[in-house]
Amino acid sequence: MMPAGPTGRMTLSRHILECQRRQPDATGELAVLLTQLAFAGKVFAHELRRAALVGDLGATGATNVQGEATRKLDVFGNQTIIEAFAHAEIVAAIVSEEEDEPRQIASGAKASYLLCVDPLDGSSNSDTNGVVGTIFGVYRSGQPSEARGVRSGLPGTGREQVAAGYIMYGPSTVFVYTTGDGVNGFTLDGDIGEFLLTHPDIRCPAEGRYYAVNLAAAREWPAATQAYLDSLGDPTGRSRGYSQRYSGALVADVHRALLEGGTYFYPPDRGHPDGKLRLLYECAPLAFVVEQAGGRATTGETCVLDVRIETIHQRAPLAIGSRVEIERYEQFLNTRCDCATRS
Ligand code: AFP
């Protein structure tokens, strides 16, 4: 990577272009795609800041394909992403949490990507000024269609992603991405309207003292997962053991684990036999980012990135974060998947 220049500022656009130059067969289309995602992130960050002032909080009264109440900001986020690609001719289709079916965007020869996106992750935080995010995974693609659950034109597994990342809307707006060559994080400087490199070459600490999980369903978890949870306290009672942090936004909890170490897990429970989180636009993109940073992501049985993609809204259990902490999780579940040997 070239030095950032005399001002020390490395913009996201320049970073994307320099990554592209290192790929001899790159056409520039992935660079345009990532730049458009960053643009959508700026638009969304702006809207989130003023949502209470312009009547954009609260529910629409509709439910999405998951049966969840749709919020006005869910709709805004989804439309913002779709509009960002409507004229770009590089994305064949978008799979979104907010759309029943893949949304066909462009059919030209250059429309060679499939974009999977959760426009507003952590939407239950949005009405209370809490952290929310946008998660994205990018695949080279055909034109996927899903006639009521029938798999067609979808990628095989999350390992086929060519880029993934997230935008986190907190006290500042942060864009974190990977194209399979490490992970970098950028913070939006609102005065100049640019994401600037603030977290170069992020490495996930091998261990960490935080865990993030919704404990409300703990009694419904498999016994091995309950035993793992018990182990996070100190059985000797001499110290507090691990500390819990849970935001209700996957993006924020994984961002903490990525920077400071630790884990996030959402195991199966009675209401969610396959876990609650969605594979294509929650688990797989974050697994790609975390693996690229030296961390791990497992369903409890297999590496998240090796789960066979069957349907666009399929769910998967997730445990993600520091390598050593995920190994401890696996010890309790008596599993060990291949990605342990790759990281
Ligand atoms: P949304 O994307 O629908 O807002 O879901 C949020 C989420 O998928 C993830 O961000 C949270 O970690 C998790 O769900 C929260 O679920 P609980 O409400 O069960 O804690």
PDB file of C-alpha atoms in Angstrom, residues 68-341:
ATOM      1  CA  GLU A  68     -40.561  -9.033  11.680  1.00  0.00           C
ATOM      2  CA  ALA A  69     -42.205  -5.597  11.968  1.00  0.00           C
ATOM      3  CA  THR A  70     -40.701  -3.337   9.317  1.00  0.00           C
ATOM      4  CA  ARG A  71     -39.460   0.055  10.463  1.00  0.00           C
ATOM      5  CA  LYS A  72     -39.402   3.181   8.316  1.00  0.00           C
ATOM      6  CA  LEU A  73     -35.616   3.147   8.534  1.00  0.00           C
ATOM      7  CA  ASP A  74     -35.547  -0.464   7.245  1.00  0.00           C
ATOM      8  CA  VAL A  75     -37.371   0.776   4.152  1.00  0.00           C
ATOM      9  CA  PHE A  76     -35.136   3.823   3.797  1.00  0.00           C
ATOM     10  CA  GLY A  77     -31.972   1.720   4.125  1.00  0.00           C
ATOM     11  CA  ASN A  78     -33.163  -0.826   1.582  1.00  0.00           C
ATOM     12  CA  GLN A  79     -34.174   1.839  -0.940  1.00  0.00           C
ATOM     13  CA  THR A  80     -30.879   3.661  -0.471  1.00  0.00           C
ATOM     14  CA  ILE A  81     -28.903   0.523  -1.329  1.00  0.00           C
ATOM     15  CA  ILE A  82     -31.073  -0.295  -4.332  1.00  0.00           C
ATOM     16  CA  GLU A  83     -30.863   3.264  -5.664  1.00  0.00           C
ATOM     17  CA  ALA A  84     -27.087   3.257  -5.254  1.00  0.00           C
ATOM     18  CA  PHE A  85     -26.894   0.403  -7.771  1.00  0.00           C
ATOM     19  CA  ALA A  86     -29.880   1.108  -9.999  1.00  0.00           C
ATOM     20  CA  HIS A  87     -27.807   2.842 -12.698  1.00  0.00           C
ATOM     21  CA  ALA A  88     -24.397   1.316 -12.077  1.00  0.00           C
ATOM     22  CA  GLU A  89     -24.848  -1.819 -14.273  1.00  0.00           C
ATOM     23  CA  ILE A  90     -22.451  -3.826 -12.115  1.00  0.00           C
ATOM     24  CA  VAL A  91     -24.780  -5.672  -9.758  1.00  0.00           C
ATOM     25  CA  ALA A  92     -26.973  -8.368 -11.277  1.00  0.00           C
ATOM     26  CA  ALA A  93     -29.131  -8.798  -8.197  1.00  0.00           C
ATOM     27  CA  ILE A  94     -29.445  -7.791  -4.564  1.00  0.00           C
ATOM     28  CA  VAL A  95     -30.467 -10.221  -1.827  1.00  0.00           C
ATOM     29  CA  SER A  96     -31.769  -8.105   1.036  1.00  0.00           C
ATOM     30  CA  GLU A  97     -33.249  -8.883   4.416  1.00  0.00           C
ATOM     31  CA  GLU A  98     -36.094  -6.602   3.420  1.00  0.00           C
ATOM     32  CA  GLU A  99     -36.995  -8.311   0.125  1.00  0.00           C
ATOM     33  CA  ASP A 100     -38.864 -11.628  -0.243  1.00  0.00           C
ATOM     34  CA  GLU A 101     -37.009 -12.539  -3.456  1.00  0.00           C
ATOM     35  CA  PRO A 102     -33.681 -11.507  -4.974  1.00  0.00           C
ATOM     36  CA  ARG A 103     -34.147  -8.077  -6.553  1.00  0.00           C
ATOM     37  CA  GLN A 104     -32.922  -8.130 -10.177  1.00  0.00           C
ATOM     38  CA  ILE A 105     -30.951  -4.942 -10.821  1.00  0.00           C
ATOM     39  CA  ALA A 106     -29.131  -5.181 -14.176  1.00  0.00           C
ATOM     40  CA  SER A 107     -28.741  -7.834 -16.850  1.00  0.00           C
ATOM     41  CA  GLY A 108     -25.872  -6.500 -18.997  1.00  0.00           C
ATOM     42  CA  ALA A 109     -22.603  -8.354 -19.491  1.00  0.00           C
ATOM     43  CA  LYS A 110     -20.926  -6.160 -16.867  1.00  0.00           C
ATOM     44  CA  ALA A 111     -23.530  -6.945 -14.209  1.00  0.00           C
ATOM     45  CA  SER A 112     -21.412  -9.659 -12.697  1.00  0.00           C
ATOM     46  CA  TYR A 113     -21.957  -9.334  -8.956  1.00  0.00           C
ATOM     47  CA  LEU A 114     -24.488 -10.534  -6.423  1.00  0.00           C
ATOM     48  CA  LEU A 115     -24.815  -8.210  -3.428  1.00  0.00           C
ATOM     49  CA  CYS A 116     -26.220  -9.633  -0.184  1.00  0.00           C
ATOM     50  CA  VAL A 117     -27.162  -6.985   2.338  1.00  0.00           C
ATOM     51  CA  ASP A 118     -28.813  -6.348   5.679  1.00  0.00           C
ATOM     52  CA  PRO A 119     -29.512  -2.633   5.227  1.00  0.00           C
ATOM     53  CA  LEU A 120     -30.391  -1.970   8.887  1.00  0.00           C
ATOM     54  CA  ASP A 121     -28.872  -4.461  11.285  1.00  0.00           C
ATOM     55  CA  GLY A 122     -30.005  -4.024  14.885  1.00  0.00           C
ATOM     56  CA  SER A 123     -33.206  -2.262  13.887  1.00  0.00           C
ATOM     57  CA  SER A 124     -34.645  -2.605  17.424  1.00  0.00           C
ATOM     58  CA  ASN A 125     -32.015  -0.019  18.451  1.00  0.00           C
ATOM     59  CA  SER A 126     -33.055   2.516  15.849  1.00  0.00           C
ATOM     60  CA  ASP A 127     -35.934   4.131  17.750  1.00  0.00           C
ATOM     61  CA  THR A 128     -33.796   4.628  20.870  1.00  0.00           C
ATOM     62  CA  ASN A 129     -30.751   6.239  19.232  1.00  0.00           C
ATOM     63  CA  GLY A 130     -28.684   3.053  19.631  1.00  0.00           C
ATOM     64  CA  VAL A 131     -25.998   1.661  17.363  1.00  0.00           C
ATOM     65  CA  VAL A 132     -27.146   0.094  14.076  1.00  0.00           C
ATOM     66  CA  GLY A 133     -25.312  -1.128  11.008  1.00  0.00           C
ATOM     67  CA  THR A 134     -25.349  -2.254   7.391  1.00  0.00           C
ATOM     68  CA  ILE A 135     -23.775  -5.634   6.564  1.00  0.00           C
ATOM     69  CA  PHE A 136     -22.732  -6.675   3.044  1.00  0.00           C
ATOM     70  CA  GLY A 137     -21.286  -9.701   1.254  1.00  0.00           C
ATOM     71  CA  VAL A 138     -20.365  -9.660  -2.457  1.00  0.00           C
ATOM     72  CA  TYR A 139     -20.184 -12.636  -4.828  1.00  0.00           C
ATOM     73  CA  ARG A 140     -19.496 -13.041  -8.522  1.00  0.00           C
ATOM     74  CA  SER A 141     -22.830 -14.106  -9.771  1.00  0.00           C
ATOM     75  CA  GLY A 142     -25.370 -15.257 -12.220  1.00  0.00           C
ATOM     76  CA  GLN A 143     -28.948 -14.121 -11.766  1.00  0.00           C
ATOM     77  CA  PRO A 144     -30.286 -15.831  -8.655  1.00  0.00           C
ATOM     78  CA  SER A 145     -33.957 -16.476  -8.285  1.00  0.00           C
ATOM     79  CA  GLU A 146     -35.793 -18.135  -5.503  1.00  0.00           C
ATOM     80  CA  ALA A 147     -39.220 -19.393  -6.360  1.00  0.00           C
ATOM     81  CA  ARG A 148     -40.456 -20.003  -2.833  1.00  0.00           C
ATOM     82  CA  GLY A 149     -37.367 -21.647  -1.454  1.00  0.00           C
ATOM     83  CA  VAL A 150     -36.067 -23.377  -4.568  1.00  0.00           C
ATOM     84  CA  ARG A 151     -32.357 -22.726  -4.848  1.00  0.00           C
ATOM     85  CA  SER A 152     -31.198 -21.344  -8.173  1.00  0.00           C
ATOM     86  CA  GLY A 153     -28.156 -19.325  -9.198  1.00  0.00           C
ATOM     87  CA  LEU A 154     -26.962 -18.865  -5.627  1.00  0.00           C
ATOM     88  CA  PRO A 155     -23.307 -19.160  -4.623  1.00  0.00           C
ATOM     89  CA  GLY A 156     -22.180 -22.464  -3.081  1.00  0.00           C
ATOM     90  CA  THR A 157     -20.780 -21.194   0.221  1.00  0.00           C
ATOM     91  CA  GLY A 158     -19.675 -17.963   1.892  1.00  0.00           C
ATOM     92  CA  ARG A 159     -16.095 -18.742   0.901  1.00  0.00           C
ATOM     93  CA  GLU A 160     -16.989 -17.543  -2.598  1.00  0.00           C
ATOM     94  CA  GLN A 161     -17.348 -13.957  -1.362  1.00  0.00           C
ATOM     95  CA  VAL A 162     -15.011 -11.554  -3.138  1.00  0.00           C
ATOM     96  CA  ALA A 163     -15.640  -8.758  -0.661  1.00  0.00           C
ATOM     97  CA  ALA A 164     -17.525  -8.249   2.572  1.00  0.00           C
ATOM     98  CA  GLY A 165     -17.846  -5.757   5.346  1.00  0.00           C
ATOM     99  CA  TYR A 166     -20.075  -3.535   7.369  1.00  0.00           C
ATOM    100  CA  ILE A 167     -20.913   0.069   8.084  1.00  0.00           C
ATOM    101  CA  MET A 168     -21.505   0.877  11.749  1.00  0.00           C
ATOM    102  CA  TYR A 169     -23.550   3.948  12.654  1.00  0.00           C
ATOM    103  CA  GLY A 170     -22.522   4.853  16.202  1.00  0.00           C
ATOM    104  CA  PRO A 171     -20.991   7.973  17.719  1.00  0.00           C
ATOM    105  CA  SER A 172     -19.057   7.965  14.442  1.00  0.00           C
ATOM    106  CA  THR A 173     -19.764   6.120  11.193  1.00  0.00           C
ATOM    107  CA  VAL A 174     -17.249   3.377  10.450  1.00  0.00           C
ATOM    108  CA  PHE A 175     -16.745   1.404   7.211  1.00  0.00           C
ATOM    109  CA  VAL A 176     -14.865  -1.902   7.610  1.00  0.00           C
ATOM    110  CA  TYR A 177     -14.153  -4.094   4.587  1.00  0.00           C
ATOM    111  CA  THR A 178     -12.082  -6.909   3.161  1.00  0.00           C
ATOM    112  CA  THR A 179     -11.464  -8.121  -0.363  1.00  0.00           C
ATOM    113  CA  GLY A 180      -9.592 -11.168   0.925  1.00  0.00           C
ATOM    114  CA  ASP A 181      -6.353  -9.297   1.586  1.00  0.00           C
ATOM    115  CA  GLY A 182      -6.720  -8.202   5.208  1.00  0.00           C
ATOM    116  CA  VAL A 183      -9.239  -5.946   6.906  1.00  0.00           C
ATOM    117  CA  ASN A 184      -9.221  -2.161   7.066  1.00  0.00           C
ATOM    118  CA  GLY A 185     -11.488   0.296   8.868  1.00  0.00           C
ATOM    119  CA  PHE A 186     -12.372   3.872   7.932  1.00  0.00           C
ATOM    120  CA  THR A 187     -14.126   6.612   9.891  1.00  0.00           C
ATOM    121  CA  LEU A 188     -16.399   9.144   8.209  1.00  0.00           C
ATOM    122  CA  ASP A 189     -15.118  12.691   8.477  1.00  0.00           C
ATOM    123  CA  GLY A 190     -18.431  14.515   8.126  1.00  0.00           C
ATOM    124  CA  ASP A 191     -16.784  17.868   7.431  1.00  0.00           C
ATOM    125  CA  ILE A 192     -15.211  16.678   4.191  1.00  0.00           C
ATOM    126  CA  GLY A 193     -17.677  13.854   3.456  1.00  0.00           C
ATOM    127  CA  GLU A 194     -14.965  11.188   3.194  1.00  0.00           C
ATOM    128  CA  PHE A 195     -14.227   7.918   4.962  1.00  0.00           C
ATOM    129  CA  LEU A 196     -10.591   8.114   6.150  1.00  0.00           C
ATOM    130  CA  LEU A 197      -8.390   5.190   7.130  1.00  0.00           C
ATOM    131  CA  THR A 198      -8.305   5.015  10.929  1.00  0.00           C
ATOM    132  CA  HIS A 199      -7.923   1.259  11.528  1.00  0.00           C
ATOM    133  CA  PRO A 200      -5.323  -0.140   9.107  1.00  0.00           C
ATOM    134  CA  ASP A 201      -4.751  -3.882   8.885  1.00  0.00           C
ATOM    135  CA  ILE A 202      -7.086  -4.878  11.718  1.00  0.00           C
ATOM    136  CA  ARG A 203      -6.018  -8.039  13.585  1.00  0.00           C
ATOM    137  CA  CYS A 204      -8.500  -9.718  15.904  1.00  0.00           C
ATOM    138  CA  PRO A 205      -6.760 -10.446  19.243  1.00  0.00           C
ATOM    139  CA  ALA A 206      -6.384 -14.203  19.787  1.00  0.00           C
ATOM    140  CA  GLU A 207      -8.141 -13.946  23.158  1.00  0.00           C
ATOM    141  CA  GLY A 208     -10.476 -11.478  24.829  1.00  0.00           C
ATOM    142  CA  ARG A 209     -12.443 -11.008  28.052  1.00  0.00           C
ATOM    143  CA  TYR A 210     -15.802  -9.979  26.592  1.00  0.00           C
ATOM    144  CA  TYR A 211     -18.690 -12.077  25.358  1.00  0.00           C
ATOM    145  CA  ALA A 212     -21.909 -10.936  23.709  1.00  0.00           C
ATOM    146  CA  VAL A 213     -25.076 -13.032  23.781  1.00  0.00           C
ATOM    147  CA  ASN A 214     -28.801 -12.651  24.451  1.00  0.00           C
ATOM    148  CA  LEU A 215     -29.220 -14.591  27.697  1.00  0.00           C
ATOM    149  CA  ALA A 216     -33.027 -14.539  27.579  1.00  0.00           C
ATOM    150  CA  ALA A 217     -33.136 -17.871  25.766  1.00  0.00           C
ATOM    151  CA  ALA A 218     -30.271 -19.536  27.676  1.00  0.00           C
ATOM    152  CA  ARG A 219     -32.551 -22.159  29.242  1.00  0.00           C
ATOM    153  CA  GLU A 220     -33.530 -23.266  25.748  1.00  0.00           C
ATOM    154  CA  TRP A 221     -29.974 -23.768  24.505  1.00  0.00           C
ATOM    155  CA  PRO A 222     -28.321 -27.156  24.048  1.00  0.00           C
ATOM    156  CA  ALA A 223     -26.730 -28.349  27.314  1.00  0.00           C
ATOM    157  CA  ALA A 224     -23.198 -27.977  25.892  1.00  0.00           C
ATOM    158  CA  THR A 225     -23.804 -24.308  25.107  1.00  0.00           C
ATOM    159  CA  GLN A 226     -25.152 -23.758  28.615  1.00  0.00           C
ATOM    160  CA  ALA A 227     -22.012 -25.378  30.010  1.00  0.00           C
ATOM    161  CA  TYR A 228     -19.882 -23.045  27.887  1.00  0.00           C
ATOM    162  CA  LEU A 229     -21.790 -20.052  29.268  1.00  0.00           C
ATOM    163  CA  ASP A 230     -21.212 -21.273  32.833  1.00  0.00           C
ATOM    164  CA  SER A 231     -17.493 -21.499  32.098  1.00  0.00           C
ATOM    165  CA  LEU A 232     -17.377 -17.776  31.281  1.00  0.00           C
ATOM    166  CA  GLY A 233     -17.851 -16.980  34.947  1.00  0.00           C
ATOM    167  CA  ASP A 234     -14.999 -17.901  37.265  1.00  0.00           C
ATOM    168  CA  PRO A 235     -15.973 -21.212  38.925  1.00  0.00           C
ATOM    169  CA  THR A 236     -13.553 -20.477  41.809  1.00  0.00           C
ATOM    170  CA  GLY A 237     -15.435 -17.265  42.557  1.00  0.00           C
ATOM    171  CA  ARG A 238     -12.094 -15.461  42.914  1.00  0.00           C
ATOM    172  CA  SER A 239     -12.666 -13.183  39.942  1.00  0.00           C
ATOM    173  CA  ARG A 240     -15.539 -12.156  37.799  1.00  0.00           C
ATOM    174  CA  GLY A 241     -14.381 -14.158  34.771  1.00  0.00           C
ATOM    175  CA  TYR A 242     -15.464 -12.690  31.462  1.00  0.00           C
ATOM    176  CA  SER A 243     -17.578  -9.549  31.146  1.00  0.00           C
ATOM    177  CA  GLN A 244     -20.753  -9.478  29.113  1.00  0.00           C
ATOM    178  CA  ARG A 245     -21.532  -6.757  26.553  1.00  0.00           C
ATOM    179  CA  TYR A 246     -24.616  -7.042  24.341  1.00  0.00           C
ATOM    180  CA  SER A 247     -25.871  -4.225  22.150  1.00  0.00           C
ATOM    181  CA  GLY A 248     -28.683  -5.845  20.127  1.00  0.00           C
ATOM    182  CA  ALA A 249     -26.769  -5.012  16.940  1.00  0.00           C
ATOM    183  CA  LEU A 250     -24.562  -7.785  15.590  1.00  0.00           C
ATOM    184  CA  VAL A 251     -22.368  -5.233  13.844  1.00  0.00           C
ATOM    185  CA  ALA A 252     -21.512  -3.443  17.089  1.00  0.00           C
ATOM    186  CA  ASP A 253     -20.850  -6.637  19.040  1.00  0.00           C
ATOM    187  CA  VAL A 254     -18.667  -8.141  16.314  1.00  0.00           C
ATOM    188  CA  HIS A 255     -16.815  -4.830  15.886  1.00  0.00           C
ATOM    189  CA  ARG A 256     -15.899  -4.971  19.580  1.00  0.00           C
ATOM    190  CA  ALA A 257     -14.695  -8.557  19.270  1.00  0.00           C
ATOM    191  CA  LEU A 258     -12.715  -7.659  16.141  1.00  0.00           C
ATOM    192  CA  LEU A 259     -10.888  -4.764  17.793  1.00  0.00           C
ATOM    193  CA  GLU A 260     -10.622  -5.899  21.418  1.00  0.00           C
ATOM    194  CA  GLY A 261     -11.081  -9.664  21.263  1.00  0.00           C
ATOM    195  CA  GLY A 262     -13.815 -11.862  22.681  1.00  0.00           C
ATOM    196  CA  THR A 263     -16.867 -13.556  21.216  1.00  0.00           C
ATOM    197  CA  TYR A 264     -20.414 -13.067  20.015  1.00  0.00           C
ATOM    198  CA  PHE A 265     -22.658 -16.116  19.875  1.00  0.00           C
ATOM    199  CA  TYR A 266     -26.247 -16.770  18.881  1.00  0.00           C
ATOM    200  CA  PRO A 267     -26.901 -20.508  19.333  1.00  0.00           C
ATOM    201  CA  PRO A 268     -30.032 -22.453  18.378  1.00  0.00           C
ATOM    202  CA  ASP A 269     -32.951 -22.172  20.808  1.00  0.00           C
ATOM    203  CA  ARG A 270     -36.531 -23.420  20.863  1.00  0.00           C
ATOM    204  CA  GLY A 271     -37.829 -20.530  18.767  1.00  0.00           C
ATOM    205  CA  HIS A 272     -34.835 -20.610  16.395  1.00  0.00           C
ATOM    206  CA  PRO A 273     -33.750 -24.226  15.799  1.00  0.00           C
ATOM    207  CA  ASP A 274     -31.169 -23.028  13.232  1.00  0.00           C
ATOM    208  CA  GLY A 275     -30.251 -19.909  15.180  1.00  0.00           C
ATOM    209  CA  LYS A 276     -31.763 -16.510  14.485  1.00  0.00           C
ATOM    210  CA  LEU A 277     -29.164 -14.895  12.256  1.00  0.00           C
ATOM    211  CA  ARG A 278     -29.273 -15.033   8.479  1.00  0.00           C
ATOM    212  CA  LEU A 279     -26.402 -16.703   6.651  1.00  0.00           C
ATOM    213  CA  LEU A 280     -26.118 -14.638   3.477  1.00  0.00           C
ATOM    214  CA  TYR A 281     -26.268 -11.116   4.869  1.00  0.00           C
ATOM    215  CA  GLU A 282     -25.293 -11.480   8.527  1.00  0.00           C
ATOM    216  CA  CYS A 283     -23.160 -14.541   9.345  1.00  0.00           C
ATOM    217  CA  ALA A 284     -21.137 -15.094   6.156  1.00  0.00           C
ATOM    218  CA  PRO A 285     -19.979 -11.486   5.558  1.00  0.00           C
ATOM    219  CA  LEU A 286     -18.892 -11.057   9.176  1.00  0.00           C
ATOM    220  CA  ALA A 287     -17.221 -14.487   9.130  1.00  0.00           C
ATOM    221  CA  PHE A 288     -15.205 -13.417   6.069  1.00  0.00           C
ATOM    222  CA  VAL A 289     -14.115 -10.195   7.798  1.00  0.00           C
ATOM    223  CA  VAL A 290     -13.226 -11.895  11.075  1.00  0.00           C
ATOM    224  CA  GLU A 291     -11.342 -14.774   9.421  1.00  0.00           C
ATOM    225  CA  GLN A 292      -9.378 -12.246   7.362  1.00  0.00           C
ATOM    226  CA  ALA A 293      -8.397 -10.557  10.620  1.00  0.00           C
ATOM    227  CA  GLY A 294      -7.179 -13.866  12.115  1.00  0.00           C
ATOM    228  CA  GLY A 295     -10.336 -14.694  14.068  1.00  0.00           C
ATOM    229  CA  ARG A 296     -12.849 -17.515  13.606  1.00  0.00           C
ATOM    230  CA  ALA A 297     -16.536 -18.092  12.968  1.00  0.00           C
ATOM    231  CA  THR A 298     -18.346 -21.390  13.489  1.00  0.00           C
ATOM    232  CA  THR A 299     -21.934 -22.602  13.521  1.00  0.00           C
ATOM    233  CA  GLY A 300     -20.887 -24.950  16.317  1.00  0.00           C
ATOM    234  CA  GLU A 301     -20.570 -27.767  13.787  1.00  0.00           C
ATOM    235  CA  THR A 302     -18.820 -26.257  10.807  1.00  0.00           C
ATOM    236  CA  CYS A 303     -17.047 -23.105   9.674  1.00  0.00           C
ATOM    237  CA  VAL A 304     -19.659 -20.518   8.789  1.00  0.00           C
ATOM    238  CA  LEU A 305     -17.932 -19.926   5.459  1.00  0.00           C
ATOM    239  CA  ASP A 306     -18.344 -23.600   4.542  1.00  0.00           C
ATOM    240  CA  VAL A 307     -22.105 -23.790   5.138  1.00  0.00           C
ATOM    241  CA  ARG A 308     -23.913 -24.750   1.941  1.00  0.00           C
ATOM    242  CA  ILE A 309     -26.159 -21.912   0.786  1.00  0.00           C
ATOM    243  CA  GLU A 310     -29.609 -23.337   0.060  1.00  0.00           C
ATOM    244  CA  THR A 311     -32.005 -20.403   0.282  1.00  0.00           C
ATOM    245  CA  ILE A 312     -31.579 -16.657   0.447  1.00  0.00           C
ATOM    246  CA  HIS A 313     -33.020 -16.132   3.923  1.00  0.00           C
ATOM    247  CA  GLN A 314     -31.576 -19.278   5.519  1.00  0.00           C
ATOM    248  CA  ARG A 315     -30.474 -19.039   9.116  1.00  0.00           C
ATOM    249  CA  ALA A 316     -27.382 -20.370  10.833  1.00  0.00           C
ATOM    250  CA  PRO A 317     -26.117 -20.573  14.423  1.00  0.00           C
ATOM    251  CA  LEU A 318     -23.089 -18.347  14.939  1.00  0.00           C
ATOM    252  CA  ALA A 319     -20.133 -18.103  17.294  1.00  0.00           C
ATOM    253  CA  ILE A 320     -17.594 -15.544  16.098  1.00  0.00           C
ATOM    254  CA  GLY A 321     -14.554 -13.742  17.402  1.00  0.00           C
ATOM    255  CA  SER A 322     -11.115 -14.469  18.808  1.00  0.00           C
ATOM    256  CA  ARG A 323      -9.437 -17.667  17.670  1.00  0.00           C
ATOM    257  CA  VAL A 324      -8.695 -19.069  21.126  1.00  0.00           C
ATOM    258  CA  GLU A 325     -12.143 -18.147  22.441  1.00  0.00           C
ATOM    259  CA  ILE A 326     -13.872 -19.928  19.547  1.00  0.00           C
ATOM    260  CA  GLU A 327     -11.676 -22.965  20.213  1.00  0.00           C
ATOM    261  CA  ARG A 328     -12.970 -22.973  23.815  1.00  0.00           C
ATOM    262  CA  TYR A 329     -16.528 -22.795  22.498  1.00  0.00           C
ATOM    263  CA  GLU A 330     -15.820 -25.767  20.224  1.00  0.00           C
ATOM    264  CA  GLN A 331     -14.297 -27.761  23.090  1.00  0.00           C
ATOM    265  CA  PHE A 332     -17.610 -27.558  24.930  1.00  0.00           C
ATOM    266  CA  LEU A 333     -19.527 -28.568  21.809  1.00  0.00           C
ATOM    267  CA  ASN A 334     -16.944 -31.267  21.090  1.00  0.00           C
ATOM    268  CA  THR A 335     -16.391 -30.009  17.546  1.00  0.00           C
ATOM    269  CA  ARG A 336     -13.460 -28.585  15.640  1.00  0.00           C
ATOM    270  CA  CYS A 337     -13.826 -27.323  12.114  1.00  0.00           C
ATOM    271  CA  ASP A 338     -11.380 -26.914   9.271  1.00  0.00           C
ATOM    272  CA  CYS A 339     -10.997 -23.164   9.488  1.00  0.00           C
ATOM    273  CA  ALA A 340      -9.166 -23.731  12.788  1.00  0.00           C
ATOM    274  CA  THR A 341      -6.232 -25.074  10.819  1.00  0.00           C
TER     275      THR A 341
END
